[in-house]
GROMACS .gro file of N, CA and C in nm:
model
  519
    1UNK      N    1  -0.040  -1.039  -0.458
    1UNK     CA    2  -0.134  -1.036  -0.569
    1UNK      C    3  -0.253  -0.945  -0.538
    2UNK      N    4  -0.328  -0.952  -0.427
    2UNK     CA    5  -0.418  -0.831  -0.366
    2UNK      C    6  -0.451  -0.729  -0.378
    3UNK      N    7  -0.289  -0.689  -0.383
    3UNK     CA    8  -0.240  -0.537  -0.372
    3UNK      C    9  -0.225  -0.503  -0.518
    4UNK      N   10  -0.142  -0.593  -0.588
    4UNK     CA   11  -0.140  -0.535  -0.732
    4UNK      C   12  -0.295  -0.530  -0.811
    5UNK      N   13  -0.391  -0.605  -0.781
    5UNK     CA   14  -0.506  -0.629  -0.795
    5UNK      C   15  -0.539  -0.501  -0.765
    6UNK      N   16  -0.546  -0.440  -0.654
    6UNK     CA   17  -0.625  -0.295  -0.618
    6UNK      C   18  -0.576  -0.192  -0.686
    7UNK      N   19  -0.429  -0.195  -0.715
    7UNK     CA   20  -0.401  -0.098  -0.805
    7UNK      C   21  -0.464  -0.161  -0.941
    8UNK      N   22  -0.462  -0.229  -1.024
    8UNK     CA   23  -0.484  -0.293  -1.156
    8UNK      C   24  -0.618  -0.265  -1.192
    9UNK      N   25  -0.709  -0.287  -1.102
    9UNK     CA   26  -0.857  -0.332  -1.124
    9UNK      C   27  -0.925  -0.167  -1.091
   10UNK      N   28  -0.989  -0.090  -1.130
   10UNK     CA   29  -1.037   0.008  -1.152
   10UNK      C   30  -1.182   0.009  -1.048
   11UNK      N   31  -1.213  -0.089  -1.017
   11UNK     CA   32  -1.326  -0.101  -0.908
   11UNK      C   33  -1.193  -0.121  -0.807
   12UNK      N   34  -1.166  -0.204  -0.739
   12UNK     CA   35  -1.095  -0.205  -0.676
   12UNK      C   36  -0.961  -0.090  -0.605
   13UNK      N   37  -0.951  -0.028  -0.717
   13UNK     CA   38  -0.888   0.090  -0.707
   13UNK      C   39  -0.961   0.202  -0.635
   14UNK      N   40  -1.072   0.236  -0.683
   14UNK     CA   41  -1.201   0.303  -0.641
   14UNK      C   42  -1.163   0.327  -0.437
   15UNK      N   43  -1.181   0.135  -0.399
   15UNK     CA   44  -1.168   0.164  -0.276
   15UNK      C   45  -1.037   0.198  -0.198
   16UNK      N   46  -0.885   0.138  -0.292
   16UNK     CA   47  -0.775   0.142  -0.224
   16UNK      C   48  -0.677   0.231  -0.244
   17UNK      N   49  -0.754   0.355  -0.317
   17UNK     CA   50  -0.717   0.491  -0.296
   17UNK      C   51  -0.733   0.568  -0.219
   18UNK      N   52  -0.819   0.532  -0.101
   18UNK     CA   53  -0.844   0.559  -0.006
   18UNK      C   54  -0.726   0.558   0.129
   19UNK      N   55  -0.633   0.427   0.094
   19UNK     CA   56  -0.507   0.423   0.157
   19UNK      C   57  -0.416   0.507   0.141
   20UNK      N   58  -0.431   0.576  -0.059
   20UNK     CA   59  -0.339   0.634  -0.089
   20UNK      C   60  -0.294   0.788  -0.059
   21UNK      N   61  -0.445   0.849   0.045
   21UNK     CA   62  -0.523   0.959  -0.004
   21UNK      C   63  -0.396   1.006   0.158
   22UNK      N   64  -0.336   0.976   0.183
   22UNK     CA   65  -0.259   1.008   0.321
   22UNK      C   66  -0.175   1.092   0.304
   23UNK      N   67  -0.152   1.208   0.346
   23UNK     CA   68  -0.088   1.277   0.290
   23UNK      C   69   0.099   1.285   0.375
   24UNK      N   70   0.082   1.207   0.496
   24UNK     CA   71   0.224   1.173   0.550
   24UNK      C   72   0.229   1.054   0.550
   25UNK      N   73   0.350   1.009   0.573
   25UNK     CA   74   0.344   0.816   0.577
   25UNK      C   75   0.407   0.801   0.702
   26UNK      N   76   0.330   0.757   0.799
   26UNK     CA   77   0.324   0.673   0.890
   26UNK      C   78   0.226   0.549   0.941
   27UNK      N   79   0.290   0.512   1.102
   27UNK     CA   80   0.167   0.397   1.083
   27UNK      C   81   0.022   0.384   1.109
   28UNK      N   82   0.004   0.533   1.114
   28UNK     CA   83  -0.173   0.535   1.092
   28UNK      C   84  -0.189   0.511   0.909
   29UNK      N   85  -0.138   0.528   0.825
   29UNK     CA   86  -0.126   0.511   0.722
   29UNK      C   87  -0.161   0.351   0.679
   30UNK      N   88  -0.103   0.274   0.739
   30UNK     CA   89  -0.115   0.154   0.748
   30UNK      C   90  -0.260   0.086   0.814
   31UNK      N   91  -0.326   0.199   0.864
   31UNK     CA   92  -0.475   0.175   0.877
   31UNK      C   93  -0.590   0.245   0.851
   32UNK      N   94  -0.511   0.341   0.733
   32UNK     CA   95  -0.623   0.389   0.623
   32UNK      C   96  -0.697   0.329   0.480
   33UNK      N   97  -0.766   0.242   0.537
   33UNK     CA   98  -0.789   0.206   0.420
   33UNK      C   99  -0.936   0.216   0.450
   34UNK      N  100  -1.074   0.219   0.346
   34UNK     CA  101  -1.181   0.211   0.385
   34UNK      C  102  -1.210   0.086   0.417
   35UNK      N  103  -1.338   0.053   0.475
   35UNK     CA  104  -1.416  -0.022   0.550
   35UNK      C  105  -1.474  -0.148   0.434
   36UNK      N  106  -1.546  -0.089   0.287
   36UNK     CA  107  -1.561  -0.193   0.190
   36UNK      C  108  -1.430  -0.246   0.173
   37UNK      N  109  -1.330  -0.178   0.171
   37UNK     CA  110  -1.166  -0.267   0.124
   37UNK      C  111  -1.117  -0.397   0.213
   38UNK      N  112  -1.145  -0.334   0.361
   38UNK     CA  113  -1.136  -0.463   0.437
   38UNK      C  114  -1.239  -0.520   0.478
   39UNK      N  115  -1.365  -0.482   0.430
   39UNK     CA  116  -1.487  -0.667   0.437
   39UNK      C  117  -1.458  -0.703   0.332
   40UNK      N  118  -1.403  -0.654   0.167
   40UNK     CA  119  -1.389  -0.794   0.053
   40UNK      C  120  -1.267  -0.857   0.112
   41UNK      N  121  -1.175  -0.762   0.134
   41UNK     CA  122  -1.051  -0.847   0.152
   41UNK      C  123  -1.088  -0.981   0.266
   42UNK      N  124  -1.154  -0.930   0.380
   42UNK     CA  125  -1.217  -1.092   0.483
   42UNK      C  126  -1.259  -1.131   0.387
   43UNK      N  127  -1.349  -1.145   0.287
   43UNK     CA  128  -1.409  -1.210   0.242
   43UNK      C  129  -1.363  -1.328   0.185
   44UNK      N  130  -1.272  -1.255   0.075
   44UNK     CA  131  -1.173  -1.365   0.006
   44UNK      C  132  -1.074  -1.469   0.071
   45UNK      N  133  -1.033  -1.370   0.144
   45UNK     CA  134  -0.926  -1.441   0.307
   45UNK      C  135  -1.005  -1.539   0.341
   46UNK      N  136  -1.119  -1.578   0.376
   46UNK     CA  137  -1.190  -1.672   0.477
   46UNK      C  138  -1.231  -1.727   0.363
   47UNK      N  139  -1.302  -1.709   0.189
   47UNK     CA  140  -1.265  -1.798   0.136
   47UNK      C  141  -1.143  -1.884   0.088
   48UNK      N  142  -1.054  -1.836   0.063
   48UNK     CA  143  -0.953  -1.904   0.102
   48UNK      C  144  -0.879  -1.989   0.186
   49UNK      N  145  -0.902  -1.928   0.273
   49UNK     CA  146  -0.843  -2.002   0.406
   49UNK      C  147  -0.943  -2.137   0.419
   50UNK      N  148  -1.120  -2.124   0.361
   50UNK     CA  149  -1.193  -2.310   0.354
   50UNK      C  150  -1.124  -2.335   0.273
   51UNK      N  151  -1.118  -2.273   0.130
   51UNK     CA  152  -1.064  -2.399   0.035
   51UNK      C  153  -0.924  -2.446   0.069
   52UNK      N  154  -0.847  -2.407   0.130
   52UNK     CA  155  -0.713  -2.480   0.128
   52UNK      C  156  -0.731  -2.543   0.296
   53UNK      N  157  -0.831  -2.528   0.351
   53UNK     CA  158  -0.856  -2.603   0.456
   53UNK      C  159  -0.748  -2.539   0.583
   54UNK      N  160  -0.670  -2.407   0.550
   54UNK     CA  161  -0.614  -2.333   0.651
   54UNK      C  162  -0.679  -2.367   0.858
   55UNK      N  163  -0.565  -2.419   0.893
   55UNK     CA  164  -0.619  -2.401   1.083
   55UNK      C  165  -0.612  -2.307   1.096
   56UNK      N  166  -0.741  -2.283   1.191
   56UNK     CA  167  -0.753  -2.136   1.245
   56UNK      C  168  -0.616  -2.087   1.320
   57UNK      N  169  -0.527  -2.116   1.380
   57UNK     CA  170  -0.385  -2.086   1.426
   57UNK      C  171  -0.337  -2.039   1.285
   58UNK      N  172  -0.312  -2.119   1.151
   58UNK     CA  173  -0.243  -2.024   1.070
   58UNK      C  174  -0.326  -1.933   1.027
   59UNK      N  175  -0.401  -1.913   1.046
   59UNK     CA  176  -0.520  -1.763   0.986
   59UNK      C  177  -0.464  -1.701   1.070
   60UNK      N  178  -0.487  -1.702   1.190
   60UNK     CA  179  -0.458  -1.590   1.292
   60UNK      C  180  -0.291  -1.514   1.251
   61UNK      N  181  -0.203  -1.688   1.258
   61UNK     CA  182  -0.095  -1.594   1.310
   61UNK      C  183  -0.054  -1.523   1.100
   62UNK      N  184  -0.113  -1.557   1.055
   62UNK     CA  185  -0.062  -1.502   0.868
   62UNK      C  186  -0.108  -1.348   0.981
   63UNK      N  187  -0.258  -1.315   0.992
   63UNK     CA  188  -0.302  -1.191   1.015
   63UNK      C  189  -0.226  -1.068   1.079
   64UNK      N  190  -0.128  -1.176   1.204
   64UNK     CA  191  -0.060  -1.079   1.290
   64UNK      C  192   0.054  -1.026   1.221
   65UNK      N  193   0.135  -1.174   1.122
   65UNK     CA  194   0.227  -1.110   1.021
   65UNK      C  195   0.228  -1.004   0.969
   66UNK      N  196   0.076  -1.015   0.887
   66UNK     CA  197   0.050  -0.908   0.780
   66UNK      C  198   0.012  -0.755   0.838
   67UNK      N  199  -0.058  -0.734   0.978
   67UNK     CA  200  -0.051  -0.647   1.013
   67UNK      C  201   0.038  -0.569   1.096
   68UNK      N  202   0.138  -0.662   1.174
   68UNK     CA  203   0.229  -0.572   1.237
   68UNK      C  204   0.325  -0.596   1.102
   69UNK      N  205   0.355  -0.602   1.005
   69UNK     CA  206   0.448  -0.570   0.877
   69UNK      C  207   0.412  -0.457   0.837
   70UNK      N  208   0.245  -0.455   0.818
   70UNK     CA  209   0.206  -0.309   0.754
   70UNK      C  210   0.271  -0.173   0.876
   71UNK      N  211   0.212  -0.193   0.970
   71UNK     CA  212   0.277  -0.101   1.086
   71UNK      C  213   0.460  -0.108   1.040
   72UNK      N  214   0.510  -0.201   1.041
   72UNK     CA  215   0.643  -0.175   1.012
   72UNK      C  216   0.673  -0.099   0.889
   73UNK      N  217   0.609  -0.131   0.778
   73UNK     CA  218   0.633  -0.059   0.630
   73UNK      C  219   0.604   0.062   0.642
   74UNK      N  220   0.489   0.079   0.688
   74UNK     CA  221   0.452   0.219   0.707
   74UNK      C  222   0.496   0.314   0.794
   75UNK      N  223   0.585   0.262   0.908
   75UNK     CA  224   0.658   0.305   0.975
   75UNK      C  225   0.730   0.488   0.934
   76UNK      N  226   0.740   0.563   0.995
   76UNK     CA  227   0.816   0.699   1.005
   76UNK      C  228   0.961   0.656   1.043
   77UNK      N  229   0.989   0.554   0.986
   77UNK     CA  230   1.135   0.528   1.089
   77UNK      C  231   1.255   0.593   1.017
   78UNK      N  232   1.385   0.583   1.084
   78UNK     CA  233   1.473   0.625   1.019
   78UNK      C  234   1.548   0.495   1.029
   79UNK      N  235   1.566   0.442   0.942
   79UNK     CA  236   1.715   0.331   0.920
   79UNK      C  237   1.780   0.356   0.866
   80UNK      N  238   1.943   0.344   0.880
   80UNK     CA  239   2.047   0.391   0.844
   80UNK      C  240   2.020   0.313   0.737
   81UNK      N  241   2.091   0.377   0.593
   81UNK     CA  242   2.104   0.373   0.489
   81UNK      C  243   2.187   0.208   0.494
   82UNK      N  244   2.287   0.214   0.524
   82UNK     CA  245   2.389   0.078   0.510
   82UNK      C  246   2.272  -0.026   0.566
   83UNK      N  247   2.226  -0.027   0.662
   83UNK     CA  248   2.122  -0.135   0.734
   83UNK      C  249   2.023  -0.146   0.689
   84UNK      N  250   1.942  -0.058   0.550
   84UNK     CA  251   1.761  -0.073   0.485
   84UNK      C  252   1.848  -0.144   0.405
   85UNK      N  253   1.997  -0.168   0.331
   85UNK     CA  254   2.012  -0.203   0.214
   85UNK      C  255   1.989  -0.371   0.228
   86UNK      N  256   2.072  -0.391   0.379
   86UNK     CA  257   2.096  -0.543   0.420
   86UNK      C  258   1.958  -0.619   0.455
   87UNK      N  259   1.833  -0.513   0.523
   87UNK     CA  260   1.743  -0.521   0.507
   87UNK      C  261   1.624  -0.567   0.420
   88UNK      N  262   1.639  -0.489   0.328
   88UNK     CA  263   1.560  -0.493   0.258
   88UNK      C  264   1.565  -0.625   0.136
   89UNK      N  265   1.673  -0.662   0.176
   89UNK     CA  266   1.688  -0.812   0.073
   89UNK      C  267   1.612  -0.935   0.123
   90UNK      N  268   1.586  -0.911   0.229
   90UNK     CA  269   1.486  -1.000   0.338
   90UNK      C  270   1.330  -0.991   0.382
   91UNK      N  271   1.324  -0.856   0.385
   91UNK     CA  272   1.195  -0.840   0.409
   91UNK      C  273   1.172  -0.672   0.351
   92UNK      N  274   1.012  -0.606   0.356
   92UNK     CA  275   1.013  -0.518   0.298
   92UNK      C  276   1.029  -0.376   0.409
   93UNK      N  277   1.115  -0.318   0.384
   93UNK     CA  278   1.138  -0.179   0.506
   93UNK      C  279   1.033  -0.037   0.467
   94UNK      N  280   1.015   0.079   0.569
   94UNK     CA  281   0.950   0.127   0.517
   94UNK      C  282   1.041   0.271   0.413
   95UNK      N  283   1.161   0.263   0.380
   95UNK     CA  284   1.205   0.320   0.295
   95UNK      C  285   1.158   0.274   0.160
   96UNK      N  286   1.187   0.113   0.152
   96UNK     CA  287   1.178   0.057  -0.015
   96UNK      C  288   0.976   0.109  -0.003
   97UNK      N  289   0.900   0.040   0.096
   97UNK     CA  290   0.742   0.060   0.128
   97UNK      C  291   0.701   0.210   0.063
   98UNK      N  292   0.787   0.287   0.128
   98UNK     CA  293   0.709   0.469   0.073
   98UNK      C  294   0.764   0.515  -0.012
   99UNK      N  295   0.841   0.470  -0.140
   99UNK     CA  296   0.825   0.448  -0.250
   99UNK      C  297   0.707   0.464  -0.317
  100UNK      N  298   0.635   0.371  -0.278
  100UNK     CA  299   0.478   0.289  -0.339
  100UNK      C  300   0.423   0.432  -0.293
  101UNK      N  301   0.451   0.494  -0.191
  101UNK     CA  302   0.316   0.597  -0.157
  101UNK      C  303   0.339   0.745  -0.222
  102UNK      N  304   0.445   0.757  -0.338
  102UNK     CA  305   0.444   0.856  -0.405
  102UNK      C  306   0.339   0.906  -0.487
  103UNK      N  307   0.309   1.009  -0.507
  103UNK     CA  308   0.231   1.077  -0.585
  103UNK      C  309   0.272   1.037  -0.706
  104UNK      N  310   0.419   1.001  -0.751
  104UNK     CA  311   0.459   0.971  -0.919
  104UNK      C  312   0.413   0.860  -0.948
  105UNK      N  313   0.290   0.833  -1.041
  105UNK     CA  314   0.234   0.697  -1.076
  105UNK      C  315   0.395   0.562  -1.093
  106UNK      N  316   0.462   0.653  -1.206
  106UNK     CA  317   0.543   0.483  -1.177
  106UNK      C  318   0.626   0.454  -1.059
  107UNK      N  319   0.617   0.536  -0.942
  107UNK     CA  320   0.695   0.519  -0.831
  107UNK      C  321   0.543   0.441  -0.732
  108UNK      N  322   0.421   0.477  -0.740
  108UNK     CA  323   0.305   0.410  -0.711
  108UNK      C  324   0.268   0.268  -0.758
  109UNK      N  325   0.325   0.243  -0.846
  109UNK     CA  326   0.329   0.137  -1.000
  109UNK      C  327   0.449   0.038  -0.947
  110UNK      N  328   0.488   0.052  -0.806
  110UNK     CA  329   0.606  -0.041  -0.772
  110UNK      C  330   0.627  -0.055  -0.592
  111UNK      N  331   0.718  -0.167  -0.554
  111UNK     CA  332   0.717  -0.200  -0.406
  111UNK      C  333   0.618  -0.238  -0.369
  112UNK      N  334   0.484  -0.331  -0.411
  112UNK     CA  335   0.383  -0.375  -0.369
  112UNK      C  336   0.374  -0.469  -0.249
  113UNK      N  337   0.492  -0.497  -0.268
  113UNK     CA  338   0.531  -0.620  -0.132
  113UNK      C  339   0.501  -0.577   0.035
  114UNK      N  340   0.451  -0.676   0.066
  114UNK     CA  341   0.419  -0.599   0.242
  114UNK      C  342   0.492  -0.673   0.326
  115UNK      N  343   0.572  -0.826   0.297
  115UNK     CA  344   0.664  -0.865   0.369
  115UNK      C  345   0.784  -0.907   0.327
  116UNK      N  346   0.803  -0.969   0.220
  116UNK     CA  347   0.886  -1.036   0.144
  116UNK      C  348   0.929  -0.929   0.037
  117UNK      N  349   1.035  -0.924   0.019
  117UNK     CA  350   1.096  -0.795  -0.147
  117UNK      C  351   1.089  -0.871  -0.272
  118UNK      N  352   1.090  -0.997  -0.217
  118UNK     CA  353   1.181  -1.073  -0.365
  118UNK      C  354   1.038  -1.055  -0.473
  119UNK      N  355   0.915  -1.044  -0.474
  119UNK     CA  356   0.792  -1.003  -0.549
  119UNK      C  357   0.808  -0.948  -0.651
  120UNK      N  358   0.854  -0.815  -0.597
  120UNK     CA  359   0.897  -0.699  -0.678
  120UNK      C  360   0.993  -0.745  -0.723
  121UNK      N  361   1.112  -0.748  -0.686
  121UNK     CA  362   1.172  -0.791  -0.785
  121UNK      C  363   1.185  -0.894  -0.877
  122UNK      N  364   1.127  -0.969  -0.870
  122UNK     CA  365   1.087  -1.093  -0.920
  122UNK      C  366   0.983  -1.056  -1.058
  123UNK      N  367   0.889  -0.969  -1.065
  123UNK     CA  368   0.793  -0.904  -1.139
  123UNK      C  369   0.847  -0.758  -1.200
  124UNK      N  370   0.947  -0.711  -1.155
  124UNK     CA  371   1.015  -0.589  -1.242
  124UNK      C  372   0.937  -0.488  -1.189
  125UNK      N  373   0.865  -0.498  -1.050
  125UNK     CA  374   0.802  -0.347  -0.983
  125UNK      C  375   0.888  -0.307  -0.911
  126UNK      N  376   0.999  -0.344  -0.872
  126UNK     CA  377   1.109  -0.289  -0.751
  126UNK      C  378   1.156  -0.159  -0.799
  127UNK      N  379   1.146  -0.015  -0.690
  127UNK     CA  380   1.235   0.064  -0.743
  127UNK      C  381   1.296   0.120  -0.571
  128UNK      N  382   1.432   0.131  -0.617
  128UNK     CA  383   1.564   0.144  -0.487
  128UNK      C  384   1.497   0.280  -0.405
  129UNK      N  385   1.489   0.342  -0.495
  129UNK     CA  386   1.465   0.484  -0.431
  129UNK      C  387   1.388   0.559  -0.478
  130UNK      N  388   1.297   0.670  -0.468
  130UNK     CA  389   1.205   0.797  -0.542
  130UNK      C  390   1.281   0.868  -0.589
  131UNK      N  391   1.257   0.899  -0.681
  131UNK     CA  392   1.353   0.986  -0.804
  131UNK      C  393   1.385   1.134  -0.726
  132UNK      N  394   1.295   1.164  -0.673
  132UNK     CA  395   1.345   1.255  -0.570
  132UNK      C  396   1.397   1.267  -0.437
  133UNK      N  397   1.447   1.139  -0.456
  133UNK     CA  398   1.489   1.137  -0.310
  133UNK      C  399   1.369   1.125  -0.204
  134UNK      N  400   1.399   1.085  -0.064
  134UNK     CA  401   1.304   1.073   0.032
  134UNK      C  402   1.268   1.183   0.094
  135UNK      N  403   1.382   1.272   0.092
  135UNK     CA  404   1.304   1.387   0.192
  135UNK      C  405   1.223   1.500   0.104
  136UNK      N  406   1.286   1.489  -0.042
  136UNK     CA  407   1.182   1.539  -0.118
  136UNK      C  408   1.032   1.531  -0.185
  137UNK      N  409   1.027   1.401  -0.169
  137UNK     CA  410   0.925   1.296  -0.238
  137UNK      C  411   0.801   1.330  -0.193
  138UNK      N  412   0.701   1.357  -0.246
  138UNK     CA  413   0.542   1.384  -0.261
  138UNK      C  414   0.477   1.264  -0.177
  139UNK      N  415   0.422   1.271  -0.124
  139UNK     CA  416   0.345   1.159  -0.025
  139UNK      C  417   0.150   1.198  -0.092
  140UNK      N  418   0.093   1.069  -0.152
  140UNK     CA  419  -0.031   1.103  -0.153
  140UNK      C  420  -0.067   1.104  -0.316
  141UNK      N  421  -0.130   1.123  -0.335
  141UNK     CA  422  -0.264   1.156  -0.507
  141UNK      C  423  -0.222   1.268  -0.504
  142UNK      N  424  -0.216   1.343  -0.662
  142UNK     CA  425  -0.246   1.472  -0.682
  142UNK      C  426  -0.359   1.494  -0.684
  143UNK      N  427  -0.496   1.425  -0.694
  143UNK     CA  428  -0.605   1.488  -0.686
  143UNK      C  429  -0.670   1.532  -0.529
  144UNK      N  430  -0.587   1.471  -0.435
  144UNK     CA  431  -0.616   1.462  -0.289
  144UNK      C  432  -0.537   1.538  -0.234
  145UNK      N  433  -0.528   1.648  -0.240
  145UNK     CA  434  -0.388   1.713  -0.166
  145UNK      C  435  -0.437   1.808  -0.038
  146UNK      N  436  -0.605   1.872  -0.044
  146UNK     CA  437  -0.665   1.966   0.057
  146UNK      C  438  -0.630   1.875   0.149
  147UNK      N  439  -0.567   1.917   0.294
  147UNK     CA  440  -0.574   1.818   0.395
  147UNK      C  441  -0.719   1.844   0.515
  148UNK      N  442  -0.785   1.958   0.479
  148UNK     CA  443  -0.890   1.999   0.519
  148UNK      C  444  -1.000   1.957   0.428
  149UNK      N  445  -0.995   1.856   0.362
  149UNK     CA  446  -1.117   1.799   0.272
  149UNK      C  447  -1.092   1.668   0.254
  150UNK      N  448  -0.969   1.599   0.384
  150UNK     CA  449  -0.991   1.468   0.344
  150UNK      C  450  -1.038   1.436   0.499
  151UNK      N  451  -1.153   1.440   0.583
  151UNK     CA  452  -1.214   1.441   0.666
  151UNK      C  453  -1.308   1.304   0.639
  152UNK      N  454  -1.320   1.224   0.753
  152UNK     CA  455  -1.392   1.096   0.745
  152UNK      C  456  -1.499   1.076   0.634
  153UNK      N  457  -1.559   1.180   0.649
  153UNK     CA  458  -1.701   1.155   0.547
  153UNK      C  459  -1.668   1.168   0.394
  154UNK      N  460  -1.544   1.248   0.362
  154UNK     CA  461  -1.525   1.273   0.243
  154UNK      C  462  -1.441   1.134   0.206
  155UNK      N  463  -1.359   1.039   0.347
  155UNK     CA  464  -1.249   0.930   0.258
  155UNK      C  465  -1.406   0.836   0.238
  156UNK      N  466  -1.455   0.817   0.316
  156UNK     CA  467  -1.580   0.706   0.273
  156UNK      C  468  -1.651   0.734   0.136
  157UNK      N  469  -1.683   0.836   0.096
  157UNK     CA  470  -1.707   0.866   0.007
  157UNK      C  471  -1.641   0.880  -0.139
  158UNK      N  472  -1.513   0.871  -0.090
  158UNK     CA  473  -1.441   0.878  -0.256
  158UNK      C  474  -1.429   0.767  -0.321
  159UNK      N  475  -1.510   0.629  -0.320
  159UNK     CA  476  -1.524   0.524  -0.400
  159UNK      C  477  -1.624   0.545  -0.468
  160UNK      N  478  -1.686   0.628  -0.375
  160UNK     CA  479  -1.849   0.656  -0.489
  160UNK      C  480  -1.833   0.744  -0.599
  161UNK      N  481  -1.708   0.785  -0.583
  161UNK     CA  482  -1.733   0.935  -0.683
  161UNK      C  483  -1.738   0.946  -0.824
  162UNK      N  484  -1.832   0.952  -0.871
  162UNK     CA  485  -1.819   0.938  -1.030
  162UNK      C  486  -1.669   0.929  -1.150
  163UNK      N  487  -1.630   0.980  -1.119
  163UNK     CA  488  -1.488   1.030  -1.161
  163UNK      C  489  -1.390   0.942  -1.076
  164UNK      N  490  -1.288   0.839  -1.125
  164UNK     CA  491  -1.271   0.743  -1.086
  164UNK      C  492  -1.100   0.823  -1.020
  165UNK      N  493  -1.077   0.930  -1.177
  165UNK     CA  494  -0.918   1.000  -1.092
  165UNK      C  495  -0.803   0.935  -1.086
  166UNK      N  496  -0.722   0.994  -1.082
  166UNK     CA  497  -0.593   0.924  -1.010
  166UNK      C  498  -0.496   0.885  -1.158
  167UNK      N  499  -0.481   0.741  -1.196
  167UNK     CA  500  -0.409   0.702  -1.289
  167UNK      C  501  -0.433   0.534  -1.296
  168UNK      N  502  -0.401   0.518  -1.409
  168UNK     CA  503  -0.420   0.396  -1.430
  168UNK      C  504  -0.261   0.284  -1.457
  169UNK      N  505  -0.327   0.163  -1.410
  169UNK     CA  506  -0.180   0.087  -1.375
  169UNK      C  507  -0.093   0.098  -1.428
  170UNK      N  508   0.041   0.084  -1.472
  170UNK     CA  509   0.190   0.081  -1.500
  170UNK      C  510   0.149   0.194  -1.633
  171UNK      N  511   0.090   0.333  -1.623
  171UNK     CA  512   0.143   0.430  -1.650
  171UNK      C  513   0.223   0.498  -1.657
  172UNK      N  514   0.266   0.568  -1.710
  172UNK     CA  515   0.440   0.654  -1.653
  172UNK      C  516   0.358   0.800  -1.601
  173UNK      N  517   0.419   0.890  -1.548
  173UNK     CA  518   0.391   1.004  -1.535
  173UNK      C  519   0.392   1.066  -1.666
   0.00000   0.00000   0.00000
């Protein structure tokens, strides 16, 4: 829900385009996101975690889930085609994952899942493959493409930017 939230919500988006702004997908990718994106996200997390009265053991170990998954999704890996299929019915791989990191809004507009698949499919965001195939497929924003202008000071800065950019949720291209 988080995730579809950051795409959905136009403030929120602001900051988690900042993840999107990567122009290869690997697992530094998986730790681009700005700095406001992950203090709200603690924020909510640790409210959450009082109201349902969460032990600090399941906080921790949800955290390790969620972050060595992102490292896995985001992964450069190669899995054989026959093995992401058996895969991916179980958990989320980073073939179905970089999908989501296309430049084509409705290929961005889907695979939100960071551990579990059944989400997406469950909600009608699942898509098998990028219309162009993987080795063809656009990685990144079209408005972000200088890789010499996405330099620390400029990703911190692109929540501020007047001009919000990009596309808005379950758009088509």
């Amino acid at each position: 829900l988080q995730h579809v939230m950051s795409h959905a919500l136009p403030v929120f988006w602001r900051l988690h385009r900042v993840h999107h702004t990567d122009l290869d997908f690997d697992v530094t990718t998986g730790l681009r996101f700005h700095p406001l994106e992950i203090f709200i996200s603690m924020l909510y997390k640790a409210a959450l975690a009082a109201a349902l009265g969460a032990h600090p053991f399941g906080v921790l170990l949800f955290e390790v889930i969620l972050n060595s998954s992102a490292q896995f999704n985001h992964g450069n890996v190669a899995i054989p085609l026959s093995l992401d299929r058996i895969l991916r019915r179980f958990v989320v791989t980073p073939d179905m994952h970089r999908v989501h990191h296309s430049w084509k809004v409705k290929e961005t507009n889907s695979n939100f899942g960071f551990f579990f698949p059944w989400w997406d499919r469950l909600f009608g965001t699942y898509r098998d493959q990028p219309q162009e195939g993987h080795r063809e497929m656009t990685i990144g924003l079209k408005e972000y493409r200088d890789f010499e202008k996405l330099n620390l000071l400029r990703l911190l800065w692109i929540p501020f930017e007047i001009k919000i950019g990009g596309y808005s949720f379950r758009r088509d291209d």
